[in-house]
Amino acid sequence: MEKYSSEYLISEITRLKKLKNAIILAHYYQTGDIQDIADFVGDSLALSQKAASNTADIILFAGVKFMAETAKILSPEKKVLLPDINAGCSLANSCKAEDFKKFISDNPGRTVITYVNTTADIKALSDIICTSSNAVQIVESLPPDEKLIFAPDRNLGNYILNKTGSDMVIWNGTCHVHEEFSLEAILRLKKENPDAKIIVHPECELPVRLVADFIGSTSALLEFTKKDHGNSYIVGTEVGIIHQMKKENPSKNFIPAPPKDSTCGCSECSFIKLVTLEKIYKCLLNEEPEILIEEDILIKAQRPIRRMMEISEKLGL
Ligand code: SF4
């Protein structure tokens, strides 16, 4: 149980941010109370862009470790804090550097594209990073006959493969949230709510993607709900995004897609939800846990992230 009231925590966080010239970046999957105190809320691409272009001395990342590492790689001179150092990612954990080195050497002569949901040492082994917002466009920006490796999410990899037809070998990783959505439960919900559109993230399994009216990154899903004329949506991604969807579309109805196991809270990312207001307060107060990355890895990881950002900028993403 938290020792402090939300009001106290919010006022202390606001005071400490000002005192220390700190900003809070929060992912759309974060809980609503944390999204509301953040200086910037976004998906991985937007958060990377923000991390690379701000004047704060401290970045507190209300997200998971790979996100905070990306901020550190892009802004090595800043202090980057993560309120709970155990906030990892099942997808990033599915791709270990030693195994990935072997995968690359088993598939020689291929350009290595990795999803931002990877550890810093995997990024250091990559040629270009992508996010779900720009993955298809990044692949399309390369010569059509270029042979590729994609890691670590097999569902996003297959989605890109279907869109681009590229010669691509794909690492077999998944996210514990997106692979858990139940096709049967989604179809049952659709029957009960025939006007609802099914909107899902490309990290979802193929059968779920096949019944979707729209597939996109978290920011693309949010945009879709703003522009679309419909009133009701079954949302197949981490449930935290619904906070922003409701804020942007107060009159519309959002139904979280259910997981296969109805007794678990699997449509919530158990890692990102480790971050709480109290941990943010203590983290800002004590300036720890801090994200530190070996210089060699950090320098090697900068190049593929910057390449992603240059391509994204050119494409207006
Ligand atoms: S939702 Fe999935 S991919 Fe995103 S941080 Fe959580 S485990 Fe990783």
PDB file of C-alpha atoms and ligand atoms in Angstrom, residues 27 29 63-64 66-67 88-92 115 117 153 174-178 203 237-238 268-272, ligand 1:
ATOM      1  CA  HIS A  27       4.503   5.618 -22.637  1.00  0.00           C
ATOM      2  CA  TYR A  29       0.798   1.923 -21.834  1.00  0.00           C
ATOM      3  CA  GLY A  63       8.179   3.194 -19.020  1.00  0.00           C
ATOM      4  CA  VAL A  64      10.358   0.093 -19.224  1.00  0.00           C
ATOM      5  CA  PHE A  66      14.637  -0.498 -23.122  1.00  0.00           C
ATOM      6  CA  MET A  67      12.809   2.850 -23.455  1.00  0.00           C
ATOM      7  CA  GLY A  88      11.822  -5.028 -18.242  1.00  0.00           C
ATOM      8  CA  CYS A  89      10.047  -6.376 -21.329  1.00  0.00           C
ATOM      9  CA  SER A  90       9.270  -9.996 -22.240  1.00  0.00           C
ATOM     10  CA  LEU A  91       9.951  -9.209 -25.893  1.00  0.00           C
ATOM     11  CA  ALA A  92      13.356  -7.584 -25.259  1.00  0.00           C
ATOM     12  CA  TYR A 115      12.589  -3.239 -33.208  1.00  0.00           C
ATOM     13  CA  ASN A 117      11.962  -3.148 -27.956  1.00  0.00           C
ATOM     14  CA  ASP A 153       8.940  -9.724 -32.585  1.00  0.00           C
ATOM     15  CA  THR A 174       6.741 -12.297 -28.827  1.00  0.00           C
ATOM     16  CA  CYS A 175       5.256  -9.846 -26.358  1.00  0.00           C
ATOM     17  CA  HIS A 176       3.380 -11.454 -23.457  1.00  0.00           C
ATOM     18  CA  VAL A 177       0.529  -8.953 -23.836  1.00  0.00           C
ATOM     19  CA  HIS A 178      -0.049  -9.015 -27.585  1.00  0.00           C
ATOM     20  CA  GLU A 203       2.438  -7.381 -32.465  1.00  0.00           C
ATOM     21  CA  THR A 237      -3.201  -3.573 -27.533  1.00  0.00           C
ATOM     22  CA  GLU A 238      -2.059  -2.788 -23.988  1.00  0.00           C
ATOM     23  CA  GLU A 268      -1.828  -5.158 -19.042  1.00  0.00           C
ATOM     24  CA  CYS A 269       1.947  -5.095 -19.384  1.00  0.00           C
ATOM     25  CA  SER A 270       3.096  -6.376 -15.992  1.00  0.00           C
ATOM     26  CA  PHE A 271       6.478  -4.669 -16.481  1.00  0.00           C
ATOM     27  CA  ILE A 272       5.339  -1.156 -17.331  1.00  0.00           C
TER      28      ILE A 272
HETATM   29  S1  SF4 B   1       3.693  -4.433 -23.767  1.00  0.00           S
HETATM   30 FE1  SF4 B   1       4.994  -6.141 -24.469  1.00  0.00          FE
HETATM   31  S2  SF4 B   1       6.489  -5.218 -25.834  1.00  0.00           S
HETATM   32 FE2  SF4 B   1       5.560  -3.532 -24.629  1.00  0.00          FE
HETATM   33  S3  SF4 B   1       6.918  -3.277 -22.856  1.00  0.00           S
HETATM   34 FE3  SF4 B   1       5.316  -4.712 -22.212  1.00  0.00          FE
HETATM   35  S4  SF4 B   1       6.200  -6.752 -22.649  1.00  0.00           S
HETATM   36 FE4  SF4 B   1       7.420  -5.271 -23.781  1.00  0.00          FE
END
